[in-house]
C-alpha positions as a LaTeX table, in Angstrom:
\begin{tabular}{lrrr}
\hline
Residue & $x$ (\AA) & $y$ (\AA) & $z$ (\AA) \\
\hline
Met1 & $-19.30$ & $-10.72$ & 35.20 \\
Asp2 & $-23.20$ & $-10.77$ & 35.31 \\
Thr3 & $-25.07$ & $-14.05$ & 35.74 \\
Gln4 & $-26.30$ & $-14.25$ & 32.11 \\
Glu5 & $-22.85$ & $-13.78$ & 30.56 \\
Leu6 & $-21.25$ & $-16.27$ & 33.07 \\
Thr7 & $-23.98$ & $-18.79$ & 32.22 \\
Arg8 & $-23.40$ & $-18.31$ & 28.45 \\
Gln9 & $-19.68$ & $-18.92$ & 28.88 \\
Val10 & $-20.16$ & $-21.93$ & 31.10 \\
Lys11 & $-22.49$ & $-23.54$ & 28.61 \\
Tyr12 & $-20.17$ & $-22.81$ & 25.62 \\
Lys13 & $-17.25$ & $-24.37$ & 27.56 \\
Ala14 & $-19.43$ & $-27.41$ & 28.44 \\
Arg15 & $-20.32$ & $-28.02$ & 24.78 \\
Ser16 & $-16.67$ & $-27.76$ & 23.81 \\
Leu17 & $-15.93$ & $-30.56$ & 26.26 \\
Gly18 & $-18.46$ & $-32.79$ & 24.41 \\
Phe19 & $-21.62$ & $-32.16$ & 26.53 \\
Ser20 & $-24.24$ & $-31.61$ & 23.87 \\
Leu21 & $-26.95$ & $-31.27$ & 26.43 \\
Val22 & $-26.41$ & $-28.43$ & 29.03 \\
Gly23 & $-28.90$ & $-26.93$ & 31.40 \\
Val24 & $-29.23$ & $-25.14$ & 34.71 \\
Thr25 & $-31.67$ & $-25.66$ & 37.53 \\
His26 & $-32.13$ & $-24.43$ & 41.09 \\
Pro27 & $-31.26$ & $-26.49$ & 44.20 \\
Glu28 & $-34.80$ & $-26.81$ & 45.52 \\
Pro29 & $-35.93$ & $-30.24$ & 46.85 \\
Pro30 & $-37.24$ & $-32.53$ & 44.03 \\
Pro31 & $-40.99$ & $-32.47$ & 43.80 \\
His32 & $-41.30$ & $-36.16$ & 43.12 \\
Leu33 & $-39.27$ & $-37.38$ & 46.10 \\
Glu34 & $-42.22$ & $-39.36$ & 47.39 \\
Val35 & $-42.07$ & $-41.51$ & 44.25 \\
Tyr36 & $-38.51$ & $-42.41$ & 45.04 \\
Gln37 & $-39.34$ & $-43.10$ & 48.74 \\
His38 & $-42.28$ & $-45.32$ & 47.82 \\
Trp39 & $-40.04$ & $-47.19$ & 45.32 \\
Leu40 & $-37.66$ & $-47.85$ & 48.14 \\
Ala41 & $-40.34$ & $-48.88$ & 50.60 \\
Leu42 & $-41.59$ & $-51.54$ & 48.07 \\
Gly43 & $-38.06$ & $-53.01$ & 47.83 \\
Arg44 & $-37.85$ & $-52.23$ & 44.13 \\
His45 & $-34.15$ & $-51.27$ & 44.54 \\
Gly46 & $-33.31$ & $-54.96$ & 44.84 \\
Thr47 & $-29.95$ & $-55.54$ & 46.62 \\
Met48 & $-28.80$ & $-51.98$ & 46.08 \\
Asp49 & $-28.95$ & $-51.19$ & 49.79 \\
Tyr50 & $-26.81$ & $-48.10$ & 49.45 \\
Leu51 & $-29.81$ & $-46.36$ & 47.82 \\
Ala52 & $-31.85$ & $-46.78$ & 50.99 \\
Arg53 & $-29.31$ & $-45.56$ & 53.50 \\
Pro54 & $-30.75$ & $-42.68$ & 55.57 \\
Asp55 & $-27.85$ & $-40.39$ & 54.69 \\
Ala56 & $-28.30$ & $-41.10$ & 51.00 \\
Val57 & $-32.07$ & $-40.52$ & 51.15 \\
Ala58 & $-31.51$ & $-37.26$ & 53.03 \\
Arg59 & $-29.10$ & $-35.98$ & 50.39 \\
Arg60 & $-31.45$ & $-36.99$ & 47.57 \\
Ser61 & $-34.21$ & $-35.12$ & 49.43 \\
Asp62 & $-32.41$ & $-31.73$ & 49.23 \\
Pro63 & $-29.32$ & $-30.93$ & 47.17 \\
Arg64 & $-28.23$ & $-28.39$ & 49.91 \\
Ala65 & $-27.62$ & $-31.37$ & 52.20 \\
Ile66 & $-24.78$ & $-32.14$ & 49.87 \\
Leu67 & $-23.54$ & $-28.56$ & 49.35 \\
Pro68 & $-25.10$ & $-26.08$ & 51.78 \\
Glu69 & $-23.78$ & $-23.15$ & 49.69 \\
Cys70 & $-25.52$ & $-24.47$ & 46.59 \\
Gln71 & $-27.16$ & $-21.79$ & 44.53 \\
Ser72 & $-27.55$ & $-23.59$ & 41.13 \\
Ile73 & $-27.03$ & $-26.94$ & 39.61 \\
Leu74 & $-25.45$ & $-27.55$ & 36.15 \\
Val75 & $-26.77$ & $-30.63$ & 34.44 \\
Leu76 & $-24.80$ & $-32.18$ & 31.57 \\
Gly77 & $-25.52$ & $-34.85$ & 29.04 \\
Ile78 & $-22.97$ & $-36.61$ & 26.72 \\
Pro79 & $-24.16$ & $-38.88$ & 23.94 \\
Tyr80 & $-23.10$ & $-42.51$ & 23.32 \\
Ser81 & $-23.59$ & $-44.60$ & 20.21 \\
Asn82 & $-27.09$ & $-45.75$ & 18.91 \\
Pro83 & $-27.30$ & $-49.50$ & 19.55 \\
Gln84 & $-28.94$ & $-50.03$ & 16.17 \\
Ser85 & $-25.70$ & $-48.92$ & 14.53 \\
Gln86 & $-24.16$ & $-52.23$ & 15.37 \\
Pro87 & $-26.38$ & $-55.18$ & 14.13 \\
Ala88 & $-25.65$ & $-58.71$ & 15.07 \\
Pro89 & $-22.83$ & $-60.28$ & 13.09 \\
Ala90 & $-23.26$ & $-63.45$ & 10.93 \\
Ala91 & $-21.81$ & $-66.17$ & 13.18 \\
Glu92 & $-22.22$ & $-69.85$ & 13.70 \\
Ser93 & $-21.72$ & $-69.74$ & 17.45 \\
Pro94 & $-24.06$ & $-67.99$ & 19.80 \\
Gln95 & $-23.38$ & $-64.27$ & 20.27 \\
Gly96 & $-23.87$ & $-62.20$ & 23.41 \\
Arg97 & $-24.69$ & $-58.52$ & 23.53 \\
Val98 & $-23.34$ & $-55.62$ & 25.65 \\
Ala99 & $-25.34$ & $-52.48$ & 26.22 \\
Ala100 & $-24.28$ & $-49.52$ & 24.05 \\
Tyr101 & $-23.13$ & $-47.16$ & 26.85 \\
Ala102 & $-20.49$ & $-49.89$ & 27.78 \\
Trp103 & $-18.97$ & $-50.31$ & 24.37 \\
Gly104 & $-16.00$ & $-47.98$ & 24.86 \\
Glu105 & $-14.23$ & $-46.32$ & 27.64 \\
Asp106 & $-15.43$ & $-46.18$ & 31.26 \\
Asp107 & $-17.91$ & $-43.32$ & 31.41 \\
His108 & $-17.21$ & $-42.59$ & 35.02 \\
Glu109 & $-13.50$ & $-42.01$ & 34.36 \\
Leu110 & $-14.02$ & $-40.10$ & 31.12 \\
Leu111 & $-16.65$ & $-37.81$ & 32.61 \\
Lys112 & $-14.62$ & $-37.17$ & 35.77 \\
Ala113 & $-11.83$ & $-35.48$ & 33.90 \\
Arg114 & $-14.18$ & $-33.33$ & 31.81 \\
Val115 & $-16.41$ & $-32.32$ & 34.67 \\
Arg116 & $-13.37$ & $-31.42$ & 36.81 \\
Ala117 & $-12.10$ & $-29.24$ & 33.84 \\
Leu118 & $-15.46$ & $-27.52$ & 33.67 \\
Ala119 & $-15.58$ & $-26.87$ & 37.45 \\
Asp120 & $-12.10$ & $-25.27$ & 37.11 \\
Phe121 & $-13.27$ & $-23.15$ & 34.20 \\
Ile122 & $-16.22$ & $-21.85$ & 36.25 \\
Glu123 & $-13.94$ & $-20.69$ & 39.04 \\
Glu124 & $-11.62$ & $-19.01$ & 36.44 \\
Ala125 & $-14.51$ & $-17.33$ & 34.67 \\
Ala126 & $-16.11$ & $-16.15$ & 37.93 \\
Gly127 & $-12.72$ & $-14.86$ & 39.14 \\
Gln128 & $-13.21$ & $-16.36$ & 42.58 \\
Pro129 & $-13.30$ & $-19.76$ & 44.32 \\
Val130 & $-16.72$ & $-21.49$ & 43.83 \\
Pro131 & $-17.87$ & $-24.16$ & 46.25 \\
Asn132 & $-18.90$ & $-27.13$ & 44.20 \\
Arg133 & $-19.57$ & $-30.87$ & 44.24 \\
Trp134 & $-19.93$ & $-32.91$ & 41.08 \\
Tyr135 & $-21.13$ & $-36.39$ & 40.17 \\
Thr136 & $-20.91$ & $-38.65$ & 37.20 \\
Asp137 & $-23.66$ & $-41.20$ & 37.90 \\
Thr138 & $-22.11$ & $-41.87$ & 41.36 \\
Gly139 & $-23.81$ & $-39.41$ & 43.71 \\
Pro140 & $-26.80$ & $-39.40$ & 45.93 \\
Ile141 & $-29.00$ & $-37.21$ & 43.68 \\
Leu142 & $-32.12$ & $-37.72$ & 41.56 \\
Glu143 & $-30.24$ & $-36.76$ & 38.40 \\
Arg144 & $-32.96$ & $-37.42$ & 35.84 \\
Glu145 & $-35.45$ & $-35.25$ & 37.74 \\
Leu146 & $-32.71$ & $-32.51$ & 37.91 \\
Ala147 & $-32.18$ & $-32.89$ & 34.15 \\
Gln148 & $-35.91$ & $-32.41$ & 33.53 \\
Arg149 & $-35.98$ & $-29.32$ & 35.64 \\
Ala150 & $-32.80$ & $-28.02$ & 33.74 \\
Gly151 & $-34.73$ & $-28.39$ & 30.42 \\
Leu152 & $-32.79$ & $-31.35$ & 29.04 \\
Gly153 & $-35.82$ & $-33.54$ & 28.37 \\
Trp154 & $-38.69$ & $-35.37$ & 30.02 \\
Ile155 & $-38.72$ & $-38.57$ & 31.97 \\
Gly156 & $-40.23$ & $-41.32$ & 29.70 \\
Lys157 & $-42.44$ & $-44.19$ & 30.62 \\
Asn158 & $-39.28$ & $-46.31$ & 30.68 \\
Ser159 & $-37.72$ & $-43.96$ & 33.33 \\
Met160 & $-35.14$ & $-42.66$ & 30.83 \\
Leu161 & $-34.59$ & $-38.94$ & 30.16 \\
Ile162 & $-35.64$ & $-38.26$ & 26.62 \\
Asn163 & $-34.64$ & $-35.18$ & 24.66 \\
Pro164 & $-37.14$ & $-34.14$ & 22.02 \\
Glu165 & $-34.37$ & $-33.43$ & 19.53 \\
Gln166 & $-31.87$ & $-36.06$ & 20.22 \\
Gly167 & $-33.47$ & $-39.01$ & 21.98 \\
Ser168 & $-32.25$ & $-40.81$ & 25.15 \\
Tyr169 & $-28.77$ & $-42.27$ & 24.41 \\
Tyr170 & $-27.12$ & $-39.97$ & 26.98 \\
Leu171 & $-24.99$ & $-40.23$ & 30.13 \\
Leu172 & $-25.57$ & $-37.56$ & 32.77 \\
Ala173 & $-23.29$ & $-35.62$ & 35.04 \\
Glu174 & $-24.00$ & $-32.72$ & 37.48 \\
Ile175 & $-22.15$ & $-29.94$ & 39.18 \\
Leu176 & $-23.58$ & $-28.36$ & 42.32 \\
Leu177 & $-22.35$ & $-24.74$ & 42.46 \\
Gly178 & $-22.13$ & $-22.20$ & 45.12 \\
Ile179 & $-22.69$ & $-19.43$ & 42.64 \\
Glu180 & $-25.80$ & $-18.32$ & 40.68 \\
Leu181 & $-26.30$ & $-19.31$ & 37.07 \\
Ala182 & $-29.37$ & $-18.47$ & 35.00 \\
Ala183 & $-31.90$ & $-21.30$ & 35.34 \\
Asp184 & $-33.47$ & $-22.89$ & 32.30 \\
Glu185 & $-37.17$ & $-23.62$ & 31.88 \\
Pro186 & $-38.11$ & $-27.14$ & 32.84 \\
Val187 & $-39.68$ & $-29.56$ & 30.39 \\
Ser188 & $-43.25$ & $-29.78$ & 31.43 \\
Thr189 & $-44.81$ & $-31.65$ & 28.55 \\
Asp190 & $-45.11$ & $-35.39$ & 28.42 \\
His191 & $-44.14$ & $-36.29$ & 24.85 \\
Cys192 & $-44.71$ & $-40.08$ & 25.33 \\
Gly193 & $-48.45$ & $-39.60$ & 24.91 \\
Ser194 & $-50.32$ & $-42.90$ & 24.56 \\
Cys195 & $-47.21$ & $-44.78$ & 23.25 \\
Thr196 & $-46.48$ & $-47.94$ & 25.34 \\
Arg197 & $-43.76$ & $-49.54$ & 23.09 \\
Cys198 & $-41.11$ & $-49.61$ & 25.82 \\
Ile199 & $-43.55$ & $-51.32$ & 28.26 \\
Glu200 & $-44.63$ & $-53.90$ & 25.72 \\
Ala201 & $-41.08$ & $-54.70$ & 24.52 \\
Cys202 & $-39.45$ & $-55.12$ & 28.00 \\
Pro203 & $-38.52$ & $-58.80$ & 28.16 \\
Thr204 & $-39.04$ & $-59.10$ & 31.91 \\
Asp205 & $-42.01$ & $-56.73$ & 32.35 \\
Cys206 & $-39.98$ & $-54.48$ & 34.74 \\
Ile207 & $-41.46$ & $-51.13$ & 33.72 \\
Leu208 & $-44.00$ & $-49.83$ & 36.12 \\
Pro209 & $-46.94$ & $-47.48$ & 35.68 \\
Asp210 & $-45.38$ & $-44.63$ & 37.69 \\
Arg211 & $-42.31$ & $-44.32$ & 35.34 \\
Thr212 & $-40.06$ & $-46.34$ & 37.55 \\
Leu213 & $-38.54$ & $-49.82$ & 37.14 \\
Asp214 & $-38.67$ & $-52.81$ & 39.39 \\
Ala215 & $-34.91$ & $-53.38$ & 39.51 \\
Asn216 & $-35.50$ & $-57.01$ & 40.73 \\
Arg217 & $-36.65$ & $-57.80$ & 37.15 \\
Cys218 & $-34.58$ & $-55.32$ & 35.08 \\
Ile219 & $-31.97$ & $-57.01$ & 32.81 \\
Ser220 & $-29.47$ & $-54.26$ & 33.47 \\
Tyr221 & $-29.73$ & $-54.84$ & 37.25 \\
Leu222 & $-29.62$ & $-58.57$ & 36.88 \\
Thr223 & $-26.54$ & $-58.51$ & 34.72 \\
Ile224 & $-24.58$ & $-55.81$ & 36.50 \\
Glu225 & $-25.76$ & $-54.90$ & 40.06 \\
Leu226 & $-26.93$ & $-58.35$ & 41.20 \\
Lys227 & $-23.98$ & $-60.22$ & 42.65 \\
Ser228 & $-25.72$ & $-63.47$ & 43.44 \\
Glu229 & $-27.61$ & $-65.99$ & 41.42 \\
Ile230 & $-30.06$ & $-64.83$ & 38.76 \\
Pro231 & $-33.61$ & $-65.92$ & 39.76 \\
Leu232 & $-34.52$ & $-69.08$ & 37.90 \\
Glu233 & $-37.79$ & $-67.74$ & 36.63 \\
Leu234 & $-35.94$ & $-64.80$ & 34.83 \\
Arg235 & $-32.98$ & $-66.57$ & 33.33 \\
Asp236 & $-34.52$ & $-67.48$ & 30.03 \\
Gln237 & $-35.82$ & $-63.89$ & 29.64 \\
Leu238 & $-32.32$ & $-62.38$ & 29.61 \\
Gly239 & $-31.88$ & $-63.46$ & 25.95 \\
Glu240 & $-28.66$ & $-62.45$ & 24.45 \\
Trp241 & $-27.88$ & $-59.67$ & 26.98 \\
Ile242 & $-24.70$ & $-60.27$ & 28.97 \\
Phe243 & $-24.16$ & $-56.78$ & 30.32 \\
Gly244 & $-26.97$ & $-54.27$ & 30.52 \\
Cys245 & $-29.88$ & $-53.85$ & 28.14 \\
Asp246 & $-31.04$ & $-51.39$ & 25.45 \\
Val247 & $-34.44$ & $-52.83$ & 24.53 \\
Cys248 & $-36.65$ & $-50.12$ & 25.97 \\
Gln249 & $-34.61$ & $-47.44$ & 24.23 \\
Val250 & $-34.27$ & $-49.13$ & 20.87 \\
Val251 & $-38.05$ & $-49.36$ & 20.44 \\
Cys252 & $-38.57$ & $-45.69$ & 21.54 \\
Pro253 & $-39.95$ & $-43.61$ & 18.60 \\
Trp254 & $-37.87$ & $-40.62$ & 19.72 \\
Asn255 & $-34.70$ & $-42.66$ & 19.26 \\
Glu256 & $-35.85$ & $-44.07$ & 16.01 \\
Arg257 & $-36.41$ & $-40.62$ & 14.65 \\
Phe258 & $-33.78$ & $-38.47$ & 16.20 \\
Ala259 & $-30.86$ & $-40.40$ & 17.85 \\
Ala260 & $-27.66$ & $-40.09$ & 15.94 \\
Asn261 & $-25.72$ & $-43.32$ & 15.11 \\
Ala262 & $-22.45$ & $-41.97$ & 16.64 \\
Gly263 & $-21.98$ & $-40.46$ & 20.00 \\
Glu264 & $-18.87$ & $-39.40$ & 21.87 \\
Pro265 & $-15.87$ & $-41.02$ & 20.13 \\
Ala266 & $-14.53$ & $-42.37$ & 23.34 \\
Phe267 & $-17.66$ & $-44.47$ & 23.67 \\
Ser268 & $-17.28$ & $-46.05$ & 20.25 \\
Pro269 & $-16.99$ & $-49.95$ & 20.40 \\
Arg270 & $-13.62$ & $-51.26$ & 21.43 \\
Ala271 & $-12.28$ & $-54.46$ & 19.90 \\
Gly272 & $-14.61$ & $-57.49$ & 20.48 \\
Leu273 & $-17.69$ & $-55.44$ & 21.32 \\
Pro274 & $-20.70$ & $-54.99$ & 21.29 \\
Trp275 & $-21.13$ & $-58.58$ & 20.25 \\
Val276 & $-19.07$ & $-61.35$ & 21.77 \\
Asp277 & $-18.60$ & $-65.02$ & 21.05 \\
Leu278 & $-20.24$ & $-66.61$ & 24.12 \\
Glu279 & $-18.35$ & $-69.96$ & 23.95 \\
Ala280 & $-15.06$ & $-68.11$ & 23.77 \\
Glu281 & $-15.97$ & $-65.72$ & 26.45 \\
Leu282 & $-16.75$ & $-68.50$ & 28.84 \\
Lys283 & $-13.07$ & $-69.41$ & 28.76 \\
Leu284 & $-11.77$ & $-66.06$ & 29.91 \\
Ser285 & $-9.27$ & $-66.49$ & 32.77 \\
Pro286 & $-9.10$ & $-63.79$ & 35.48 \\
Gln287 & $-6.14$ & $-62.31$ & 33.71 \\
Asp288 & $-7.84$ & $-62.40$ & 30.33 \\
Phe289 & $-10.92$ & $-60.82$ & 31.73 \\
Asn290 & $-8.94$ & $-57.96$ & 33.29 \\
Ala291 & $-6.94$ & $-57.32$ & 30.17 \\
Lys292 & $-9.93$ & $-57.42$ & 27.85 \\
Phe293 & $-12.04$ & $-55.11$ & 29.90 \\
Lys294 & $-9.39$ & $-52.77$ & 31.36 \\
Gly295 & $-10.93$ & $-49.29$ & 31.44 \\
Ser296 & $-14.38$ & $-50.66$ & 30.51 \\
Pro297 & $-17.72$ & $-50.31$ & 32.31 \\
Val298 & $-18.00$ & $-54.14$ & 31.89 \\
Lys299 & $-15.53$ & $-54.66$ & 34.78 \\
Arg300 & $-18.26$ & $-53.45$ & 37.19 \\
Ala301 & $-19.88$ & $-56.89$ & 36.90 \\
Lys302 & $-16.74$ & $-58.60$ & 37.93 \\
Arg303 & $-15.55$ & $-61.79$ & 36.18 \\
Arg304 & $-17.85$ & $-64.05$ & 38.17 \\
Gly305 & $-20.89$ & $-62.04$ & 37.35 \\
Tyr306 & $-19.99$ & $-61.61$ & 33.78 \\
Leu307 & $-19.36$ & $-65.32$ & 33.10 \\
Arg308 & $-22.59$ & $-66.11$ & 35.06 \\
Asn309 & $-24.38$ & $-64.05$ & 32.48 \\
Val310 & $-22.49$ & $-65.66$ & 29.56 \\
Ala311 & $-23.51$ & $-69.05$ & 30.78 \\
Val312 & $-27.14$ & $-67.97$ & 30.96 \\
Ala313 & $-27.07$ & $-66.56$ & 27.48 \\
Leu314 & $-25.64$ & $-69.87$ & 26.19 \\
Gly315 & $-28.47$ & $-71.77$ & 27.87 \\
Lys316 & $-30.95$ & $-69.44$ & 26.30 \\
Ala317 & $-29.39$ & $-69.90$ & 22.87 \\
Gly318 & $-29.76$ & $-73.66$ & 23.34 \\
Gln319 & $-27.18$ & $-74.89$ & 20.86 \\
Ala320 & $-25.75$ & $-78.40$ & 21.38 \\
Gly321 & $-22.42$ & $-77.16$ & 19.97 \\
Ser322 & $-22.01$ & $-75.11$ & 23.19 \\
Leu323 & $-21.85$ & $-78.14$ & 25.47 \\
Pro324 & $-18.11$ & $-78.62$ & 25.34 \\
Ala325 & $-17.49$ & $-75.11$ & 26.53 \\
Leu326 & $-20.19$ & $-75.35$ & 29.19 \\
Ser327 & $-18.83$ & $-78.79$ & 30.27 \\
Asp328 & $-15.27$ & $-77.40$ & 30.64 \\
Cys329 & $-16.78$ & $-74.61$ & 32.74 \\
Leu330 & $-18.82$ & $-76.86$ & 34.96 \\
Leu331 & $-15.93$ & $-79.24$ & 35.62 \\
Ser332 & $-13.02$ & $-76.75$ & 35.99 \\
Glu333 & $-14.29$ & $-73.19$ & 36.72 \\
Glu334 & $-13.25$ & $-72.03$ & 40.25 \\
Glu335 & $-16.26$ & $-69.80$ & 40.90 \\
Pro336 & $-19.29$ & $-71.79$ & 42.21 \\
Leu337 & $-21.62$ & $-69.01$ & 41.01 \\
Val338 & $-20.45$ & $-69.58$ & 37.39 \\
Arg339 & $-20.67$ & $-73.38$ & 37.72 \\
Arg340 & $-24.29$ & $-73.12$ & 38.99 \\
His341 & $-25.34$ & $-71.19$ & 35.94 \\
Ala342 & $-23.29$ & $-73.44$ & 33.60 \\
Ala343 & $-25.25$ & $-76.40$ & 35.03 \\
Trp344 & $-28.58$ & $-74.66$ & 34.40 \\
Ala345 & $-27.50$ & $-73.86$ & 30.80 \\
Ile346 & $-26.57$ & $-77.46$ & 30.12 \\
Gly347 & $-29.90$ & $-78.53$ & 31.37 \\
Gln348 & $-31.59$ & $-76.01$ & 29.04 \\
Ile349 & $-29.75$ & $-77.44$ & 26.00 \\
Gly350 & $-30.62$ & $-81.07$ & 27.01 \\
Gly351 & $-29.98$ & $-84.32$ & 25.27 \\
Asp352 & $-28.05$ & $-87.41$ & 26.25 \\
Arg353 & $-24.69$ & $-85.61$ & 26.20 \\
Ala354 & $-26.06$ & $-83.00$ & 28.57 \\
Val355 & $-27.25$ & $-85.78$ & 30.97 \\
Asp356 & $-23.75$ & $-87.34$ & 30.87 \\
Ile357 & $-21.98$ & $-84.05$ & 31.63 \\
Leu358 & $-24.26$ & $-83.32$ & 34.58 \\
Arg359 & $-23.90$ & $-86.79$ & 36.05 \\
Glu360 & $-20.13$ & $-86.57$ & 35.83 \\
Ala361 & $-20.13$ & $-83.13$ & 37.46 \\
Ala362 & $-22.50$ & $-84.35$ & 40.20 \\
Ala363 & $-20.10$ & $-87.05$ & 41.19 \\
Asn364 & $-17.19$ & $-84.58$ & 41.61 \\
Glu365 & $-18.89$ & $-81.34$ & 42.74 \\
Gly366 & $-17.93$ & $-80.16$ & 46.27 \\
Asp367 & $-20.25$ & $-77.15$ & 46.54 \\
Ala368 & $-23.78$ & $-77.90$ & 47.86 \\
Glu369 & $-25.51$ & $-75.15$ & 45.93 \\
Val370 & $-23.93$ & $-76.18$ & 42.65 \\
Arg371 & $-24.87$ & $-79.82$ & 43.35 \\
Asn372 & $-28.52$ & $-78.70$ & 43.85 \\
Glu373 & $-28.41$ & $-76.86$ & 40.55 \\
Ile374 & $-27.10$ & $-80.00$ & 38.79 \\
Gln375 & $-29.69$ & $-82.14$ & 40.43 \\
Ser376 & $-32.47$ & $-79.74$ & 39.39 \\
Ala377 & $-31.23$ & $-79.81$ & 35.87 \\
Leu378 & $-31.08$ & $-83.59$ & 35.84 \\
Ala379 & $-34.67$ & $-83.77$ & 37.30 \\
Ala380 & $-35.98$ & $-81.41$ & 34.64 \\
Leu381 & $-34.41$ & $-83.45$ & 31.87 \\
Ala382 & $-35.89$ & $-86.66$ & 33.27 \\
Glu383 & $-39.49$ & $-85.30$ & 33.07 \\
\hline
\end{tabular}
């Protein structure tokens, strides 16, 4: 089979598996590698130290460091639901919000099965074993740059890959192949123009001029990747977000015009998402958390990180009716990280009842960092 026909069959199979964006690029080193290296040098990857490991940087520098036999790279995009398709419900208690890509099944697990099936098909169609390595947002490659080179879109000012016909609500996967496929033309036009909506809308000002993000300030990083306390100066900027963030994509004109409401059915909202009752969520036991988010991306935050985020969102909401739930959490929750943020949230709500709760907790708290958080909250209320 010639290269063009093999490429046609591979793309047809990929689309039948749900990948509505399919493109091919060559395995040459990425031309914007220095941007990534500069980003690392400035510490903008936060606590994600695995990104800066020498072996990981070397692999991102040249796909052939991953697969020496690589002759082409197949880049795939699968859509998820438009966040605007699920407006906030009418509710008396504060509601928290989960990013759209995490409403349904775990994208890593879903994509693994489909990418593996596609890799098997390529070997069958080629009639020979084909060296390959594939990733589903888990490998040491600059996948958005590869996607741009493969003609899937351009990298917007918010660092997202934007397709001119379908927007940016996509998850990416890649297959490095030891066989030649016909490469697509890269997208070379910047369709963002003078638009700065994403930059202006970002709650934490994390979008940088070179089309990268300062992860230390990004809500998605703060609510998922960061495993310790959320910096005090950023807590009230997280708003209602308790896992991820969609703000910079929601305001993008390309999504407003072209993004479909529904994506891959497996990513449709499961029960209780995308909006959650924050007061009820704060009471999730370890068993309840595991049961609710089994097979969900939300489990990546772990229970302690997730409840930390819930407490911060309750503090931002500032409703006195949330004090009983926060009080129970501060007095009985086993995780000190969660108690710390519950204390902060109580201080944000304020009032005599908040002072009483904090004083009672201070008298019984055994963790020094939690006590410090309580004392800080009390001091702020006394001003």
